[in-house]
Short mmCIF file of C-alpha atoms and ligand atoms in Angstrom, two decimals:
data_model
loop_
_atom_site.label_atom_id
_atom_site.label_comp_id
_atom_site.label_asym_id
_atom_site.label_seq_id
_atom_site.Cartn_x
_atom_site.Cartn_y
_atom_site.Cartn_z
CA SER A 2 -2.65 20.35 39.22
CA SER A 3 0.30 19.22 37.18
CA SER A 4 -1.69 18.51 34.05
CA ARG A 5 -0.56 20.29 30.89
CA SER A 6 -4.06 21.62 30.46
CA ASP A 7 -3.85 23.46 33.82
CA PRO A 8 -3.97 27.17 32.84
CA LEU A 9 -0.89 28.03 34.89
CA ASN A 10 1.10 25.37 33.01
CA ILE A 11 -0.07 26.81 29.67
CA ILE A 12 1.03 30.30 30.76
CA GLU A 13 4.38 29.12 32.15
CA ALA A 14 5.09 27.01 29.06
CA CYS A 15 4.85 30.14 26.87
CA GLN A 16 7.40 32.16 28.85
CA PRO A 17 9.37 34.37 28.27
CA LEU A 18 7.46 35.66 25.22
CA ASN A 19 4.04 35.13 26.88
CA PHE A 20 2.33 35.56 23.49
CA LEU A 21 -0.61 33.19 22.98
CA LEU A 22 -3.53 32.70 20.64
CA THR A 23 -7.07 31.98 21.78
CA LYS A 24 -8.46 28.43 21.66
CA VAL A 25 -10.53 27.70 18.55
CA THR A 26 -13.53 25.34 18.61
CA GLY A 27 -13.50 22.90 15.69
CA ILE A 28 -9.78 22.53 14.90
CA GLN A 29 -7.52 19.59 15.83
CA GLU A 30 -6.82 19.59 19.58
CA LYS A 31 -3.03 19.69 19.05
CA TYR A 32 -3.40 23.32 17.88
CA ASN A 33 -5.26 24.26 21.08
CA ARG A 34 -3.16 22.25 23.52
CA SER A 35 -0.09 24.50 23.59
CA GLY A 36 0.27 28.19 23.03
CA ALA A 37 -3.49 28.77 23.28
CA VAL A 38 -5.85 29.94 26.02
CA GLY A 39 -9.56 30.57 26.52
CA ILE A 40 -11.00 33.41 28.58
CA LYS A 41 -11.76 31.02 31.47
CA ASP A 42 -8.06 30.05 31.55
CA LEU A 43 -7.10 33.72 31.92
CA LEU A 44 -9.52 34.11 34.86
CA SER A 45 -8.65 30.73 36.39
CA PRO A 46 -7.89 30.34 40.13
CA SER A 47 -4.66 28.58 39.10
CA LEU A 48 -3.28 31.94 37.89
CA GLY A 49 -3.87 33.57 41.28
CA SER A 50 -6.45 34.38 43.93
CA LEU A 51 -8.37 37.17 42.17
CA GLN A 52 -9.48 40.08 44.42
CA GLU A 53 -10.73 42.53 41.75
CA SER A 54 -10.34 43.18 38.04
CA VAL A 55 -10.61 45.92 35.41
CA GLN A 56 -11.79 45.05 31.89
CA PHE A 57 -11.04 47.58 29.12
CA ASN A 58 -12.90 46.74 25.89
CA TYR A 59 -15.13 47.77 23.00
CA MET A 60 -18.01 45.25 22.78
CA ILE A 61 -19.01 43.78 26.15
CA ASP A 62 -21.77 41.24 26.85
CA ILE A 63 -21.98 41.75 30.61
CA PRO A 64 -23.99 38.60 31.56
CA TRP A 65 -21.66 36.48 29.39
CA LEU A 66 -18.55 38.12 30.88
CA VAL A 67 -19.73 37.47 34.46
CA GLN A 68 -20.16 33.78 33.58
CA GLN A 69 -16.52 33.56 32.39
CA TYR A 70 -15.26 34.23 35.91
CA PRO A 71 -15.02 31.10 38.12
CA PRO A 72 -17.87 30.98 40.69
CA GLN A 73 -15.59 31.89 43.60
CA PHE A 74 -14.49 35.13 41.81
CA ARG A 75 -17.87 35.97 40.24
CA SER A 76 -18.77 38.70 42.72
CA LYS A 77 -15.32 40.26 43.18
CA PRO A 78 -15.33 43.98 42.27
CA LEU A 79 -15.25 44.35 38.48
CA VAL A 80 -14.73 47.65 36.65
CA ILE A 81 -15.60 47.83 32.95
CA VAL A 82 -14.03 50.62 30.87
CA HIS A 83 -15.86 51.33 27.61
CA GLY A 84 -16.40 54.20 25.17
CA HIS A 85 -20.08 53.88 24.34
CA GLN A 86 -22.20 56.99 24.09
CA ARG A 87 -25.92 57.87 23.86
CA GLN A 88 -28.20 54.84 23.51
CA ALA A 89 -25.35 52.25 23.67
CA LYS A 90 -24.13 53.88 26.91
CA MET A 91 -27.62 53.67 28.38
CA ASP A 92 -27.84 50.01 27.39
CA MET A 93 -24.55 49.34 29.21
CA ASP A 94 -25.82 51.15 32.33
CA VAL A 95 -29.01 49.05 32.35
CA ALA A 96 -27.09 45.78 31.87
CA ALA A 97 -24.63 46.65 34.66
CA ASP A 98 -27.41 47.68 37.07
CA HIS A 99 -28.22 43.99 37.66
CA TYR A 100 -24.77 43.41 39.22
CA LYS A 101 -23.82 45.25 42.40
CA HIS A 102 -20.14 44.28 42.02
CA ILE A 103 -19.81 45.95 38.61
CA LYS A 104 -18.85 49.60 38.06
CA LEU A 105 -18.71 51.24 34.62
CA VAL A 106 -16.17 53.84 33.53
CA ASN A 107 -16.99 55.77 30.38
CA ALA A 108 -13.89 56.82 28.41
CA LYS A 109 -14.01 60.30 26.90
CA LEU A 110 -14.29 60.28 23.10
CA GLU A 111 -14.11 63.95 22.14
CA ILE A 112 -12.98 63.45 18.55
CA MET A 113 -15.58 62.25 16.01
CA TYR A 114 -15.53 58.57 14.89
CA GLY A 115 -13.15 57.58 17.69
CA THR A 116 -13.75 54.25 19.45
CA HIS A 117 -12.57 52.79 22.75
CA HIS A 118 -10.87 49.90 21.01
CA THR A 119 -8.37 48.94 23.74
CA LYS A 120 -8.69 45.34 25.00
CA MET A 121 -6.88 44.91 28.32
CA MET A 122 -7.44 43.16 31.67
CA LEU A 123 -5.93 44.29 34.97
CA LEU A 124 -6.12 41.27 37.30
CA PHE A 125 -5.41 42.08 40.94
CA TYR A 126 -4.62 39.08 43.16
CA ASP A 127 -3.72 38.82 46.85
CA ILE A 128 0.04 38.65 46.19
CA GLY A 129 0.37 40.69 43.02
CA MET A 130 -1.23 41.54 39.69
CA ARG A 131 -1.17 40.56 36.03
CA VAL A 132 -1.80 42.67 32.92
CA VAL A 133 -3.38 40.99 29.88
CA ILE A 134 -3.29 42.88 26.56
CA HIS A 135 -5.32 41.18 23.84
CA THR A 136 -7.51 41.58 20.74
CA ALA A 137 -10.88 39.96 21.60
CA ASN A 138 -14.16 41.66 22.45
CA LEU A 139 -15.92 40.42 25.58
CA ILE A 140 -18.59 38.57 23.61
CA GLU A 141 -18.88 34.83 23.08
CA LYS A 142 -18.23 34.76 19.32
CA ASP A 143 -14.89 36.56 19.68
CA TRP A 144 -13.57 33.59 21.72
CA HIS A 145 -15.19 30.79 19.64
CA GLN A 146 -13.78 30.31 16.11
CA LYS A 147 -11.54 33.31 15.43
CA THR A 148 -7.79 33.84 15.61
CA GLN A 149 -7.16 36.28 18.48
CA GLY A 150 -3.91 37.32 20.22
CA VAL A 151 -3.15 37.49 23.94
CA TRP A 152 -0.07 38.78 25.79
CA ILE A 153 -0.17 37.93 29.48
CA SER A 154 2.32 39.42 31.94
CA PRO A 155 4.21 37.41 34.54
CA MET A 156 2.86 37.83 38.08
CA PHE A 157 3.95 41.34 39.11
CA PRO A 158 4.60 41.14 42.89
CA LYS A 159 2.88 43.61 45.20
CA CYS A 160 5.39 45.66 47.24
CA LYS A 161 5.12 47.39 50.62
CA THR A 162 6.40 50.73 49.34
CA ALA A 163 6.38 52.39 45.95
CA SER A 164 10.20 52.63 46.05
CA ASP A 165 10.49 48.80 46.06
CA ALA A 166 8.12 48.62 43.10
CA LYS A 167 10.53 48.78 40.17
CA ASP A 168 9.83 49.40 36.49
CA SER A 169 11.20 47.28 33.62
CA SER A 170 13.99 48.21 31.21
CA THR A 171 11.19 48.75 28.66
CA ASN A 172 9.42 51.38 30.87
CA PHE A 173 6.36 49.11 30.87
CA LYS A 174 5.02 50.46 34.19
CA GLN A 175 5.61 54.13 33.35
CA ASP A 176 3.90 53.70 29.97
CA LEU A 177 0.92 51.84 31.48
CA ILE A 178 0.47 54.60 34.07
CA GLN A 179 0.83 57.32 31.41
CA TYR A 180 -1.81 55.54 29.28
CA MET A 181 -4.29 55.32 32.14
CA GLU A 182 -3.65 58.93 33.19
CA ALA A 183 -4.56 59.99 29.64
CA TYR A 184 -8.20 59.01 30.35
CA ARG A 185 -8.30 61.96 32.76
CA THR A 186 -10.89 60.24 34.94
CA PRO A 187 -10.99 60.31 38.76
CA HIS A 188 -12.23 56.67 38.63
CA PHE A 189 -8.65 55.51 37.88
CA LYS A 190 -7.08 57.13 40.95
CA SER A 191 -7.29 54.03 43.17
CA TRP A 192 -6.15 51.70 40.38
CA LEU A 193 -3.13 53.90 39.62
CA GLU A 194 -2.11 53.83 43.29
CA LYS A 195 -2.37 50.01 43.28
CA ILE A 196 -0.39 49.70 40.04
CA LYS A 197 2.37 51.91 41.44
CA LEU A 198 2.84 49.43 44.31
CA HIS A 199 3.67 46.54 41.98
CA ASP A 200 7.13 45.48 40.80
CA MET A 201 6.96 45.28 37.00
CA SER A 202 10.69 44.77 36.40
CA SER A 203 10.00 41.38 34.75
CA ALA A 204 8.06 42.92 31.84
CA LYS A 205 9.99 42.44 28.57
CA VAL A 206 7.62 44.16 26.13
CA HIS A 207 7.18 47.81 25.16
CA ILE A 208 3.71 49.34 25.26
CA ILE A 209 2.48 50.92 22.00
CA ALA A 210 -0.75 52.74 22.75
CA SER A 211 -3.04 55.40 21.28
CA VAL A 212 -5.27 57.94 23.01
CA PRO A 213 -7.55 60.43 21.25
CA GLY A 214 -6.04 63.86 20.69
CA ARG A 215 -4.00 66.20 18.53
CA HIS A 216 -0.59 65.35 19.94
CA ILE A 217 2.25 67.86 19.52
CA GLY A 218 5.84 68.20 20.72
CA PRO A 219 7.04 65.29 22.92
CA ALA A 220 3.49 63.91 23.03
CA LYS A 221 3.73 63.28 19.28
CA GLN A 222 6.16 60.41 20.03
CA THR A 223 4.21 59.07 22.99
CA TRP A 224 1.34 57.60 21.01
CA GLY A 225 0.40 55.72 17.86
CA HIS A 226 2.77 54.95 15.01
CA PHE A 227 5.22 57.63 16.14
CA LYS A 228 5.76 55.75 19.42
CA LEU A 229 6.60 52.68 17.32
CA ARG A 230 8.91 54.84 15.18
CA LYS A 231 10.62 56.23 18.32
CA ILE A 232 11.29 52.78 19.82
CA LEU A 233 12.53 51.36 16.49
CA ARG A 234 14.80 54.40 16.03
CA GLN A 235 16.38 53.70 19.46
CA LEU A 236 16.28 49.90 19.61
CA GLY A 237 15.15 48.67 16.20
CA PRO A 238 17.01 46.50 13.67
CA GLY A 239 20.12 47.80 11.96
CA ASN A 240 20.62 48.46 8.27
CA SER A 241 20.98 44.73 7.57
CA CYS A 242 17.15 44.56 7.54
CA LYS A 243 16.78 47.45 5.06
CA SER A 244 15.46 45.11 2.37
CA TRP A 245 13.16 43.11 4.68
CA PRO A 246 9.44 43.57 3.97
CA VAL A 247 7.23 45.16 6.61
CA ILE A 248 3.96 43.34 7.29
CA GLY A 249 0.62 44.54 8.65
CA GLN A 250 -2.16 42.10 9.56
CA PHE A 251 -5.58 43.32 10.82
CA SER A 252 -9.35 42.85 10.70
CA SER A 253 -10.45 46.24 9.34
CA ILE A 254 -9.24 49.03 7.14
CA GLY A 255 -10.07 52.72 7.36
CA SER A 256 -9.94 55.34 4.66
CA MET A 257 -6.29 55.57 3.52
CA GLY A 258 -6.57 58.68 1.38
CA PRO A 259 -6.36 59.19 -2.42
CA THR A 260 -2.95 57.58 -3.04
CA LYS A 261 -0.67 55.05 -1.35
CA GLU A 262 1.70 57.90 -0.43
CA SER A 263 -1.16 59.71 1.37
CA TRP A 264 -0.63 57.59 4.50
CA VAL A 265 -0.28 53.79 4.24
CA TYR A 266 2.85 53.69 2.02
CA GLY A 267 3.88 57.10 3.32
CA GLU A 268 4.14 58.01 7.01
CA PHE A 269 2.79 54.64 8.26
CA THR A 270 5.26 52.46 6.32
CA GLU A 271 8.05 54.88 7.26
CA SER A 272 7.35 54.08 10.92
CA LEU A 273 7.20 50.32 10.34
CA ALA A 274 10.43 50.55 8.32
CA THR A 275 12.35 52.62 10.89
CA THR A 276 15.77 51.21 11.77
CA LYS A 277 18.16 52.09 14.57
CA ASP A 278 19.90 55.41 13.87
CA GLY A 279 19.27 55.02 10.12
CA GLY A 280 16.51 57.13 8.52
CA ALA A 281 13.96 54.89 6.83
CA SER A 282 13.11 57.70 4.45
CA LEU A 283 16.76 58.15 3.37
CA THR A 284 16.81 55.01 1.23
CA MET A 285 14.31 52.93 -0.71
CA LYS A 286 11.12 52.06 1.17
CA PRO A 287 10.77 48.32 1.83
CA THR A 288 8.00 46.19 0.40
CA LEU A 289 4.75 46.50 2.34
CA LYS A 290 2.68 43.31 2.70
CA LEU A 291 -0.82 43.54 4.14
CA ILE A 292 -2.54 40.39 5.40
CA TYR A 293 -6.32 40.68 5.32
CA PRO A 294 -8.91 37.94 4.61
CA SER A 295 -10.07 37.62 1.00
CA LYS A 296 -13.72 36.97 0.22
CA ASP A 297 -12.83 33.28 -0.18
CA ASN A 298 -10.93 33.18 3.14
CA VAL A 299 -14.19 34.26 4.79
CA ARG A 300 -16.45 32.01 2.68
CA THR A 301 -14.41 28.88 3.52
CA SER A 302 -13.86 29.79 7.20
CA LEU A 303 -15.28 27.82 10.17
CA GLU A 304 -17.89 30.55 10.70
CA GLY A 305 -18.56 31.07 6.98
CA TYR A 306 -19.75 34.46 5.71
CA PRO A 307 -20.89 35.53 9.23
CA ALA A 308 -17.17 35.83 10.11
CA GLY A 309 -17.34 38.87 7.87
CA GLY A 310 -19.57 40.56 10.46
CA SER A 311 -16.33 41.21 12.37
CA LEU A 312 -14.42 42.42 9.30
CA PRO A 313 -16.11 45.81 8.86
CA TYR A 314 -14.41 46.99 5.64
CA SER A 315 -17.06 49.00 3.83
CA ILE A 316 -17.49 49.15 0.02
CA LYS A 317 -17.61 52.95 0.08
CA THR A 318 -14.12 52.99 1.63
CA ALA A 319 -12.78 50.18 -0.56
CA VAL A 320 -13.81 51.76 -3.88
CA LYS A 321 -11.85 54.91 -2.98
CA GLN A 322 -8.58 52.98 -2.58
CA GLN A 323 -8.19 50.44 -5.41
CA TYR A 324 -4.41 51.10 -5.16
CA MET A 325 -4.49 48.88 -2.05
CA HIS A 326 -4.82 45.80 -4.29
CA GLN A 327 -1.02 45.57 -4.78
CA PHE A 328 -0.53 45.03 -1.02
CA TRP A 329 -3.09 42.30 -0.25
CA ASN A 330 -1.99 38.89 1.04
CA HIS A 331 -4.17 35.98 2.17
CA TRP A 332 -4.91 34.99 5.75
CA LYS A 333 -3.02 31.66 5.93
CA SER A 334 -2.17 29.88 9.20
CA GLU A 335 -1.54 26.23 8.30
CA HIS A 336 1.25 25.81 10.90
CA ARG A 337 -1.11 27.02 13.67
CA GLY A 338 -4.12 25.09 12.30
CA ARG A 339 -6.00 28.39 11.96
CA SER A 340 -6.36 29.06 8.22
CA ALA A 341 -10.13 28.63 8.73
CA ALA A 342 -10.25 30.67 11.96
CA CYS A 343 -10.82 34.19 10.64
CA PRO A 344 -8.40 36.73 12.17
CA HIS A 345 -9.60 39.33 14.62
CA ILE A 346 -6.05 39.62 15.88
CA LYS A 347 -3.98 42.58 14.66
CA THR A 348 -0.21 42.25 14.30
CA TYR A 349 2.68 44.11 12.66
CA THR A 350 6.15 42.72 12.01
CA ARG A 351 9.26 42.96 9.87
CA SER A 352 10.24 39.61 8.38
CA HIS A 353 13.21 38.28 6.38
CA PRO A 354 12.01 37.71 2.78
CA ASP A 355 12.14 33.92 3.35
CA GLY A 356 10.12 34.10 6.58
CA THR A 357 12.67 32.29 8.75
CA SER A 358 13.30 35.24 11.08
CA ILE A 359 11.71 38.53 12.15
CA ALA A 360 13.31 41.73 13.46
CA TRP A 361 10.41 42.68 15.80
CA PHE A 362 6.73 41.86 16.36
CA ALA A 363 3.74 43.80 17.67
CA VAL A 364 0.27 42.55 18.66
CA THR A 365 -2.32 45.30 19.23
CA SER A 366 -5.97 46.32 19.09
CA ALA A 367 -5.09 48.78 16.30
CA ASN A 368 -6.46 48.08 12.82
CA LEU A 369 -5.07 49.60 9.62
CA SER A 370 -6.62 52.99 10.18
CA LYS A 371 -5.52 56.58 10.72
CA ALA A 372 -8.06 56.70 13.57
CA ALA A 373 -6.06 54.03 15.42
CA TRP A 374 -2.42 54.80 14.52
CA GLY A 375 -2.69 58.58 14.01
CA ALA A 376 -2.17 60.82 11.01
CA LEU A 377 0.11 63.88 10.78
CA GLU A 378 -1.53 67.28 10.50
CA LYS A 379 -0.33 70.89 10.33
CA LYS A 380 2.76 70.10 8.21
CA GLY A 381 3.71 67.22 10.46
CA GLN A 382 3.58 69.21 13.68
CA GLN A 383 0.79 67.20 15.23
CA LEU A 384 -0.35 63.56 15.23
CA MET A 385 -4.14 63.30 15.27
CA ILE A 386 -5.53 60.11 16.82
CA ARG A 387 -9.27 59.38 17.23
CA SER A 388 -9.34 56.13 19.24
CA TYR A 389 -7.98 54.38 22.32
CA GLU A 390 -5.74 51.44 21.37
CA ILE A 391 -3.10 49.38 23.14
CA GLY A 392 -0.59 46.76 22.05
CA VAL A 393 2.81 45.34 22.94
CA LEU A 394 6.06 45.31 20.95
CA PHE A 395 8.55 42.42 21.20
CA LEU A 396 12.19 43.31 20.46
CA PRO A 397 14.78 40.49 20.20
CA GLN A 398 17.37 42.26 22.36
CA ASN A 399 14.97 42.18 25.33
CA TYR A 400 15.39 38.39 25.12
CA GLY A 401 19.17 38.41 24.51
CA LEU A 402 18.81 37.93 20.75
CA GLU A 403 19.70 39.78 17.56
CA LYS A 404 16.63 38.47 15.71
CA PHE A 405 13.74 36.12 16.43
CA LYS A 406 13.71 32.86 14.49
CA THR A 407 10.14 32.03 13.54
CA LEU A 408 8.60 29.00 15.27
CA GLU A 409 7.19 27.83 11.92
CA HIS A 410 10.74 27.33 10.64
CA ALA A 411 12.55 26.53 13.92
CA SER A 412 10.17 24.49 16.01
CA GLU A 413 12.75 23.27 18.57
CA ASP A 414 14.06 26.70 19.60
CA PRO A 415 12.33 27.83 22.87
CA LEU A 416 12.84 31.46 21.84
CA ALA A 417 11.45 30.98 18.33
CA PHE A 418 8.63 33.47 17.81
CA PRO A 419 5.12 31.96 17.50
CA VAL A 420 3.95 34.08 14.54
CA PRO A 421 0.17 33.49 14.14
CA TYR A 422 0.27 33.12 10.34
CA ASP A 423 2.46 31.50 7.69
CA LEU A 424 5.53 33.41 6.48
CA PRO A 425 6.31 34.51 3.85
CA PRO A 426 2.77 35.77 3.13
CA THR A 427 0.84 34.58 0.05
CA HIS A 428 -0.14 37.36 -2.35
CA TYR A 429 -3.74 37.50 -3.64
CA GLU A 430 -4.34 36.10 -7.14
CA LYS A 431 -5.64 38.58 -9.74
CA SER A 432 -9.16 37.23 -9.24
CA ASP A 433 -9.06 37.53 -5.41
CA ARG A 434 -10.92 40.35 -3.68
CA PRO A 435 -10.56 41.65 -0.11
CA TRP A 436 -13.57 40.90 2.11
CA VAL A 437 -16.03 43.80 2.12
CA TRP A 438 -18.89 43.41 4.55
CA ASP A 439 -21.68 45.47 3.05
CA ILE A 440 -22.09 43.88 -0.39
CA PRO A 441 -23.89 40.58 -1.22
CA TYR A 442 -22.08 37.31 -2.10
CA MET A 443 -24.59 35.11 -3.93
CA ASP A 444 -22.40 33.14 -6.33
CA LYS A 445 -20.86 30.54 -3.96
CA PRO A 446 -22.24 29.19 -0.65
CA ASP A 447 -20.09 29.28 2.50
CA THR A 448 -19.09 26.33 4.77
CA HIS A 449 -22.66 26.29 6.13
CA GLY A 450 -24.24 26.38 2.67
CA ASN A 451 -25.38 29.97 3.08
CA LYS A 452 -24.98 33.12 1.00
CA TRP A 453 -24.36 36.65 2.28
CA CYS A 454 -27.08 39.27 1.71
CA PRO A 455 -26.35 42.28 3.95
CA GLN A 456 -29.00 45.09 4.13
O1 K8Y B 525 -12.50 51.93 12.21
C1 K8Y B 525 -12.56 51.97 10.97
O2 K8Y B 525 -11.86 52.71 10.31
C2 K8Y B 525 -13.55 51.07 10.23
C3 K8Y B 525 -14.62 50.53 11.14
C4 K8Y B 525 -14.00 49.57 12.16
O3 K8Y B 525 -12.94 49.07 11.98
N1 K8Y B 525 -14.70 49.31 13.30
C5 K8Y B 525 -14.35 48.40 14.28
C6 K8Y B 525 -15.00 48.55 15.47
C7 K8Y B 525 -14.73 47.68 16.50
C8 K8Y B 525 -13.82 46.65 16.37
C9 K8Y B 525 -13.57 45.71 17.50
O4 K8Y B 525 -13.79 44.51 17.31
O5 K8Y B 525 -13.15 46.18 18.58
C10 K8Y B 525 -13.14 46.51 15.20
C11 K8Y B 525 -12.11 45.43 15.06
O6 K8Y B 525 -11.42 45.16 16.05
O7 K8Y B 525 -11.97 44.86 13.99
C12 K8Y B 525 -13.39 47.37 14.12
#
């Protein structure tokens, strides 16, 4: 149908960046009408005649997920890739047993504390396929009142022979195949053959992914923050951005080590700050700004304190890294109508100090943690990663630009980048505290009049 609300029109209206947020219940409709999708839109018949699909995720409510598919696609073969072990794995097996069209694939997690964090859909149609890389778990509350990010590919046509099935200038197809091969599971054999038969030349993003392992040699630059560093070294901004702040925005924080130089304002910021041909470490490090909800952001959110159930920053980690306080900035999304929609999205960018343009932008499943991005070991010889993660990197030159103007400050430009939050970021006040999920908040009630008493 030609209506603007038809999912295909929403997807086509967001080309060529194809970067959307999820619809939020309870905000003014104008903020959901364009540049936003729900899970049913992504699985809609108007996007293609679905034949089978693969869902990679962390938390999956199988009965709920099945209901998100339109009735005519509800019994098409569905593969769910997860990383649960022991009792949680058994619970998944029991839940899937009720559906004969569902097959489970259990990702190997051989390094302690790793998670299968990746959130990706492979949607196979009759004439082609789409890849969706996003940040939402497959549970109802992740698609209800949170800010989540979605990148959806164009339709990748199916070809008769593998030689017709081209890759993109960003090596999207090669990187997707390399990521899936890293699972080392025979279950992916048929999917890899299908993927190889699709023409992905229209993909304009780079894949930034993580797989568990102690990566050395060339593999060190294949995954995690060293892949980002490699791409920015080859294709990143020039020295003119040297003074531009680097920004991280996420929904959880791991243990960063005893000092800021240990990792976050050391190797991690060096990767974010990498410029083409110029060594980030040769000159002054740029300002690092970290966007993470304060206690009050959570208290005054649509969900209230329960939003904090998806912001698992623990007090025992937080007390070990008080130096992080200098980096904290509020979650603020006035121009997207989402200041009260707590972020579960994770994004990284480099922005002009005044926020009117950005040099690159990444949306990913990866939180601010060494487990997700990797940490150097053995005098920098190896990059140790614990979890599976995947995200996409937008570079202006893949869209014929030097820089992206930000949509917030250039609303008429079709290539202005729809940054999910307000730029420049707003630093915490002295009295502000980052949200920590395992301590009580009894002094002020949240939007639902409740307090927070975790135990
Ligand atoms: O990992 C750490 O260092 C701290 C613990 C943590 O962050 N756990 C976690 C697990 C699942 C999800 C998810 O929702 O997939 C998320 C998220 O995305 O915020 C976070």
